[in-house]
Short mmCIF file of C-alpha atoms and ligand atoms in Angstrom, two decimals:
data_model
loop_
_atom_site.label_atom_id
_atom_site.label_comp_id
_atom_site.label_asym_id
_atom_site.label_seq_id
_atom_site.Cartn_x
_atom_site.Cartn_y
_atom_site.Cartn_z
CA MET A 1 -11.46 -48.29 40.88
CA THR A 2 -12.90 -47.37 37.57
CA ILE A 3 -11.60 -43.88 37.00
CA ASN A 4 -12.31 -42.47 33.59
CA GLY A 5 -16.02 -41.42 32.93
CA SER A 6 -17.26 -42.71 36.34
CA ASP A 7 -18.80 -40.72 39.05
CA HIS A 8 -16.67 -40.32 42.05
CA ASN A 9 -16.82 -43.02 44.78
CA LEU A 10 -15.33 -42.96 48.27
CA ASP A 11 -11.99 -44.30 47.08
CA SER A 12 -11.30 -40.89 45.89
CA GLU A 13 -12.12 -39.01 49.03
CA HIS A 14 -8.51 -39.06 50.36
CA LEU A 15 -7.56 -36.88 47.45
CA VAL A 16 -9.60 -33.99 48.61
CA ARG A 17 -9.97 -34.44 52.42
CA SER A 18 -7.27 -32.92 54.47
CA GLU A 19 -6.82 -31.11 57.74
CA ASP A 20 -4.01 -28.95 56.23
CA PRO A 21 -5.29 -25.57 55.05
CA GLN A 22 -2.61 -25.63 52.45
CA HIS A 23 -4.04 -28.76 50.75
CA PRO A 24 -5.10 -27.76 47.22
CA ALA A 25 -8.77 -28.89 47.79
CA ASN A 26 -8.82 -26.59 50.60
CA LEU A 27 -6.83 -23.78 49.15
CA ILE A 28 -9.06 -23.48 46.07
CA CYS A 29 -12.08 -23.09 48.35
CA THR A 30 -10.40 -20.42 50.58
CA LEU A 31 -9.00 -18.63 47.65
CA CYS A 32 -12.56 -18.35 45.94
CA ARG A 33 -14.21 -17.25 48.91
CA LYS A 34 -11.57 -14.42 49.65
CA PHE A 35 -11.74 -13.58 45.72
CA TYR A 36 -15.44 -13.20 46.25
CA THR A 37 -15.95 -11.20 49.63
CA LEU A 38 -12.61 -9.98 50.97
CA GLY A 39 -10.60 -6.90 50.65
CA TRP A 40 -7.13 -7.44 48.97
CA ARG A 41 -4.17 -5.88 50.82
CA PHE A 42 -4.86 -2.68 49.06
CA SER A 43 -8.16 -2.63 51.08
CA ARG A 44 -10.46 -2.81 48.01
CA ARG A 45 -13.23 -5.03 47.59
CA PHE A 46 -12.40 -7.98 45.20
CA GLU A 47 -15.39 -9.29 43.72
CA GLN A 48 -14.13 -10.87 40.41
CA VAL A 49 -15.02 -14.60 41.04
CA THR A 50 -18.71 -13.86 41.02
CA GLY A 51 -21.96 -15.12 39.35
CA THR A 52 -20.28 -18.43 39.14
CA GLY A 53 -17.74 -17.18 36.66
CA GLY A 54 -13.90 -17.00 37.09
CA GLY A 55 -11.87 -19.47 39.24
CA THR A 56 -8.74 -21.28 39.98
CA SER A 57 -6.93 -24.43 39.65
CA ILE A 58 -3.96 -25.81 41.21
CA ARG A 59 -1.36 -28.28 40.10
CA HIS A 60 0.07 -30.40 43.13
CA GLY A 61 2.55 -33.16 42.59
CA PRO A 62 0.91 -35.57 40.05
CA HIS A 63 -2.57 -34.11 40.32
CA ILE A 64 -4.51 -31.07 39.08
CA TYR A 65 -7.37 -29.73 41.29
CA ILE A 66 -10.44 -28.11 39.33
CA ALA A 67 -13.39 -26.71 40.66
CA PRO A 68 -16.78 -27.41 39.07
CA SER A 69 -18.39 -25.44 36.62
CA GLY A 70 -21.28 -23.16 37.07
CA VAL A 71 -21.37 -23.04 40.78
CA GLN A 72 -21.32 -20.28 43.40
CA LYS A 73 -17.49 -20.61 43.75
CA GLU A 74 -17.47 -18.86 47.25
CA LEU A 75 -19.61 -21.74 48.53
CA MET A 76 -17.53 -24.54 47.40
CA GLU A 77 -16.32 -27.48 49.73
CA PRO A 78 -13.10 -29.38 49.21
CA THR A 79 -15.35 -32.41 48.31
CA ASP A 80 -16.66 -30.50 45.09
CA MET A 81 -13.29 -30.62 43.43
CA PHE A 82 -12.37 -32.61 40.42
CA VAL A 83 -8.91 -34.17 40.52
CA MET A 84 -7.09 -35.12 37.30
CA ASP A 85 -3.84 -37.00 36.87
CA PHE A 86 -1.65 -34.62 35.14
CA GLU A 87 0.30 -37.07 33.16
CA SER A 88 -2.52 -39.38 31.71
CA LYS A 89 -5.04 -36.35 31.88
CA GLU A 90 -7.80 -38.67 33.27
CA TYR A 91 -10.01 -37.75 36.17
CA LEU A 92 -9.31 -39.45 39.36
CA ARG A 93 -12.26 -37.86 40.83
CA LYS A 94 -15.44 -36.62 39.34
CA PRO A 95 -18.01 -35.29 41.62
CA LYS A 96 -21.65 -36.24 40.59
CA SER A 97 -24.05 -33.91 38.89
CA HIS A 98 -21.36 -31.47 37.90
CA LYS A 99 -18.81 -30.80 35.09
CA PRO A 100 -15.31 -29.63 35.63
CA SER A 101 -14.88 -25.80 34.93
CA ALA A 102 -14.91 -24.70 31.64
CA CYS A 103 -11.65 -23.07 32.20
CA THR A 104 -9.95 -26.38 32.53
CA PRO A 105 -8.25 -26.37 29.00
CA LEU A 106 -6.87 -22.98 29.72
CA PHE A 107 -5.68 -23.52 33.17
CA MET A 108 -4.00 -26.69 31.60
CA SER A 109 -2.28 -24.58 28.89
CA SER A 110 -0.44 -22.71 31.79
CA PHE A 111 0.58 -25.96 33.37
CA THR A 112 1.76 -27.76 30.31
CA LEU A 113 3.28 -24.64 28.24
CA ARG A 114 4.45 -22.64 31.13
CA ASP A 115 5.06 -25.15 33.86
CA ALA A 116 2.85 -23.10 36.13
CA HIS A 117 1.42 -24.48 39.43
CA CYS A 118 -1.65 -22.29 39.86
CA CYS A 119 -3.81 -20.42 37.36
CA ILE A 120 -6.46 -17.86 38.28
CA HIS A 121 -9.24 -16.61 36.12
CA THR A 122 -10.98 -13.36 37.07
CA HIS A 123 -13.86 -11.32 35.43
CA SER A 124 -12.30 -8.24 37.07
CA GLN A 125 -14.17 -4.99 35.62
CA TRP A 126 -10.68 -3.36 35.53
CA ALA A 127 -9.48 -6.05 33.19
CA VAL A 128 -12.40 -5.88 30.98
CA LEU A 129 -12.15 -2.07 30.89
CA ILE A 130 -8.55 -2.19 29.90
CA THR A 131 -9.23 -4.50 26.93
CA LEU A 132 -11.96 -1.95 25.69
CA LEU A 133 -9.59 1.06 26.20
CA VAL A 134 -6.74 -0.57 24.59
CA GLU A 135 -8.89 -1.41 21.52
CA ARG A 136 -10.25 2.00 21.04
CA ASP A 137 -6.93 3.94 21.69
CA PHE A 138 -4.13 1.42 20.13
CA GLY A 139 -6.25 -1.00 18.06
CA PRO A 140 -7.66 -4.45 18.08
CA SER A 141 -4.28 -6.34 18.01
CA ALA A 142 -2.42 -4.28 20.57
CA PRO A 143 -1.38 -5.42 23.90
CA PHE A 144 -1.90 -3.57 27.14
CA GLU A 145 1.61 -1.92 27.83
CA ILE A 146 2.49 0.24 30.77
CA GLU A 147 5.87 1.26 32.38
CA ARG A 148 7.07 3.62 35.12
CA ILE A 149 4.50 2.34 37.80
CA GLU A 150 6.04 0.95 40.93
CA GLN A 151 3.58 -2.04 41.11
CA ILE A 152 4.97 -3.66 37.95
CA LYS A 153 7.84 -4.83 39.87
CA GLY A 154 5.38 -7.40 41.25
CA ILE A 155 5.52 -9.25 37.65
CA PRO A 156 8.23 -11.69 36.64
CA LYS A 157 10.12 -10.30 33.69
CA ASN A 158 10.30 -13.66 31.95
CA TYR A 159 10.79 -17.25 32.49
CA ALA A 160 14.70 -17.13 32.99
CA ARG A 161 16.02 -18.36 36.35
CA ASP A 162 19.42 -17.54 37.96
CA ALA A 163 21.80 -20.01 39.33
CA ASN A 164 19.66 -20.39 42.50
CA GLY A 165 16.50 -20.93 40.43
CA LYS A 166 15.12 -17.50 41.29
CA VAL A 167 13.16 -15.48 38.62
CA ALA A 168 13.77 -11.66 37.98
CA TYR A 169 11.01 -9.18 38.30
CA LEU A 170 10.42 -6.33 35.93
CA GLY A 171 12.06 -3.06 37.06
CA TYR A 172 10.52 0.39 37.27
CA PHE A 173 11.76 1.56 33.95
CA GLU A 174 10.78 -1.76 32.11
CA ARG A 175 7.79 -2.27 30.29
CA LEU A 176 4.88 -4.74 31.32
CA ARG A 177 3.18 -6.13 28.25
CA ILE A 178 -0.08 -8.25 28.52
CA PRO A 179 -1.52 -9.67 25.23
CA ILE A 180 -5.31 -9.50 24.68
CA ILE A 181 -7.23 -12.16 22.78
CA GLU A 182 -10.75 -11.80 21.55
CA ASN A 183 -13.60 -13.45 23.52
CA THR A 184 -15.54 -16.43 22.32
CA ALA A 185 -19.13 -17.80 22.98
CA HIS A 186 -17.67 -20.66 25.15
CA GLU A 187 -14.82 -20.36 27.40
CA GLU A 188 -13.07 -23.62 26.18
CA ASP A 189 -13.02 -22.04 22.60
CA LEU A 190 -10.57 -19.49 24.05
CA THR A 191 -7.74 -22.23 24.31
CA ASP A 192 -6.28 -21.95 20.84
CA SER A 193 -6.02 -18.11 20.98
CA LEU A 194 -4.59 -18.21 24.53
CA GLN A 195 -1.90 -20.69 23.56
CA GLN A 196 -1.20 -18.64 20.39
CA ALA A 197 -0.89 -15.51 22.58
CA MET A 198 1.52 -17.50 24.95
CA ASN A 199 3.62 -18.24 22.07
CA ASP A 200 3.60 -14.73 20.58
CA TYR A 201 4.43 -13.28 24.19
CA PRO A 202 6.79 -15.88 25.61
CA ASP A 203 7.67 -13.78 28.54
CA THR A 204 4.06 -13.23 29.58
CA TYR A 205 2.48 -14.59 32.92
CA ALA A 206 -1.13 -13.47 31.88
CA VAL A 207 -3.58 -13.07 28.94
CA LEU A 208 -6.35 -10.61 29.11
CA VAL A 209 -9.66 -11.75 27.23
CA ARG A 210 -11.61 -8.75 25.70
CA ARG A 211 -14.77 -8.02 27.19
CA HIS A 212 -14.35 -11.05 29.63
CA GLY A 213 -11.50 -10.86 32.04
CA VAL A 214 -8.04 -12.15 32.42
CA TYR A 215 -6.05 -15.56 33.12
CA VAL A 216 -2.99 -15.15 35.42
CA TRP A 217 -0.65 -17.98 36.39
CA GLY A 218 2.50 -18.39 38.67
CA ASP A 219 4.99 -21.01 39.62
CA ASN A 220 3.00 -21.62 43.01
CA VAL A 221 -0.37 -20.52 44.45
CA HIS A 222 1.26 -17.49 46.45
CA LYS A 223 2.85 -16.16 43.25
CA ALA A 224 -0.30 -16.54 41.07
CA LYS A 225 -2.31 -14.88 43.72
CA THR A 226 0.16 -11.88 44.30
CA GLN A 227 0.70 -11.52 40.53
CA CYS A 228 -2.99 -11.31 39.95
CA GLU A 229 -3.29 -8.68 42.60
CA SER A 230 -0.60 -6.64 41.26
CA LEU A 231 -2.24 -6.85 37.82
CA ASP A 232 -5.63 -5.84 39.07
CA TYR A 233 -4.14 -2.89 40.79
CA ILE A 234 -2.24 -1.86 37.58
CA PHE A 235 -5.34 -2.47 35.36
CA GLN A 236 -7.62 -0.34 37.91
CA LEU A 237 -4.80 2.56 38.05
CA ALA A 238 -4.67 2.67 34.29
CA VAL A 239 -8.28 3.04 33.81
CA GLU A 240 -8.43 5.85 36.56
CA MET A 241 -5.48 7.53 35.03
CA HIS A 242 -7.22 7.47 31.60
CA LYS A 243 -10.47 9.01 33.16
CA LEU A 244 -8.28 11.84 34.68
CA GLY A 245 -6.72 12.37 31.14
CA LEU A 246 -3.23 11.05 32.23
CA PRO A 247 -1.61 8.78 29.83
CA TRP A 248 -0.56 5.54 31.36
CA MET A 249 2.52 5.26 29.11
CA PRO A 250 4.90 8.19 29.58
CA LYS A 251 5.21 10.23 26.37
CA ASP A 252 9.05 10.49 26.35
C1 MRU B 1 -20.99 -15.68 34.51
S1 MRU B 1 -20.55 -17.41 33.96
C2 MRU B 1 -19.17 -17.29 32.76
C3 MRU B 1 -18.54 -18.56 32.55
O1 MRU B 1 -19.27 -19.17 31.64
C4 MRU B 1 -17.04 -18.34 32.09
O2 MRU B 1 -16.74 -17.04 31.66
C5 MRU B 1 -16.13 -19.05 33.14
O3 MRU B 1 -15.40 -18.21 33.73
C6 MRU B 1 -16.23 -20.39 33.35
O4 MRU B 1 -16.63 -20.68 34.51
P1 MRU B 1 -17.09 -22.15 35.18
O5 MRU B 1 -18.23 -22.02 36.06
O6 MRU B 1 -15.65 -22.28 36.01
O7 MRU B 1 -17.21 -23.20 34.13
ZN1 ZN B 2 -14.64 -16.69 32.33
#
């Protein structure tokens, strides 16, 4: 099979067709549908992967599963997925008449620099509002910081692992810090600044993009999803606290 540069052919169908709902090609479709229409466990509507923007990518074994660009993400089928070989970065499957998500180099940054296995990009309004509030109140290079909110315990503290390979999560009295990068005209042009933010904040599992949204990654799909949920809850809470005149960082 000719791989690089060719449209997909039937030889690549086995990469995306599976009865297993946990198969990455099925999971991306399920997650994007949920992100679009369903309530999170906090009973809120979550419409962050909307108007074709946002999305998710999964690294599974030697393969990366990527959604097409510019499509209605909630209507995708498993056979719409691109599949890349992680090692060679060559496409094993390229569906006709679409390009891979413009987020691909950003998803790849989390896989290569952080050994993540799932990365989620949302255009959450709470994420966007937080980037604007931080800029106005703390300056253009400040990160979003918050502490003493129970939900930060859903976010890993760093990339250290204990003897059993387990990650430690932030404690209630510790501080969550999420770097913010400036938006660019094209999604892929965010790659350098996202990687710079990952270097500057070596413990972070997320990067906010001013006036745009957020990238959140995790060791697996479950962790990326729950961390994304926790962060979205925290961003919304901080915005609402600010509206009530409550500082989201305790004064003492
Ligand atoms: C409202 S479309 C915005 C997109 O251009 C961009 O922000 C994005 O998230 C990329 O989407 P994609 O459709 O995966 O290429
Ligand atoms: Zn985007």
